[in-house]
């Protein structure tokens, strides 16, 4: 009951200064919305990326020359296949294509001879020369659909016509947005690539525990190669979307610091009226602990409201409306950018981290200056 | 006491919303894992995909896992960075998994 009365008093005290209270509440809520949105979105993208790409190639072997990525002879695949523990070596043919019509970059990928029926593909994978399957982004930007023609300019500056045999469904946008898939030989012909060359080699192994050992052996057999393990591939995506890294940290820390400055300024600048209030409370019998408890409640009242409101808003903004503001920032210079419909990988750890990083500094910066006023003599405080 | 009652009701209501959203996110995740993920994994496996199609602006942002660390400099001498994708990609640092051991010919 005592705490309920203190809460009532704290609410009355906050409502006596409606302008100041609402200004703090709005800024506080907006900060939580921004931070929570970034946290939710990056966590979702990271989890989606790492759970999907876990079925990618176990080891990719690139050839390097003069410090740059170079095409690898397919004959090297035979040498690598002889390493004990290697199940299969598949040459991968892929590259980039700048489409001057839409001013966007496409990724051209070879099928590797696969004709498997894909759940997320409307139609089928291309089998013959002059066929291709395209991502939803390419289909949208070029306004082509299933069984339409897609014209692209090859390495000889000659326009080539491809019949679209499949369009990837928008559920796979995060993986296929800019993809144009065609048989390896068609792609080699398009790029003017020699038949005995590939972009890189995908190595699969029998025992995943041996990947590192096999990577070392690959490096020994082909000294000018760069083996990239699946672990490294996944680690890259952890680094890209880690909230502690890069821009996320800059955004997070700058917003937090700005808010701390605001809270500190607001809290240290206790007005004469507030000081008098503290003095009167002490004069009528409140002890220092009660005054501190009151100010603590005032901080908690604002913090809880801003935190819960901000979290709910961020949830709706990111997972129901597809992070409209953040996707503009994330998009950068990309012409083809998938529409974000992230899967909500949110757990209590994230909510608790956010609560700790935002509520504690605010409550502390509210209570500490009050303590200074509360320990001084009531008469002195009222006269000041 | 009416003010505190209204405030507590509001907090309870917001907490309830957060808890329901957490439950919803849990069930959505399970749904994603059971229904969508196998299809996405099949796509990645069949096409040997290594990267997400998020940033198509440069080679090293389209395939961050495949690009070498100095590839930003290869696009254009003055083009060091593609914002914000370049800012999001932190350098992955040394790669201890693929160490190279040197031996003298006599030791082989």
XYZ file of C-alpha atoms in Angstrom, chain B residues 17 50-51 80:
4
model
C 1.200 -7.112 -25.445
C 27.192 -18.827 -50.419
C 25.699 -15.405 -49.746
C 36.719 2.968 -50.774
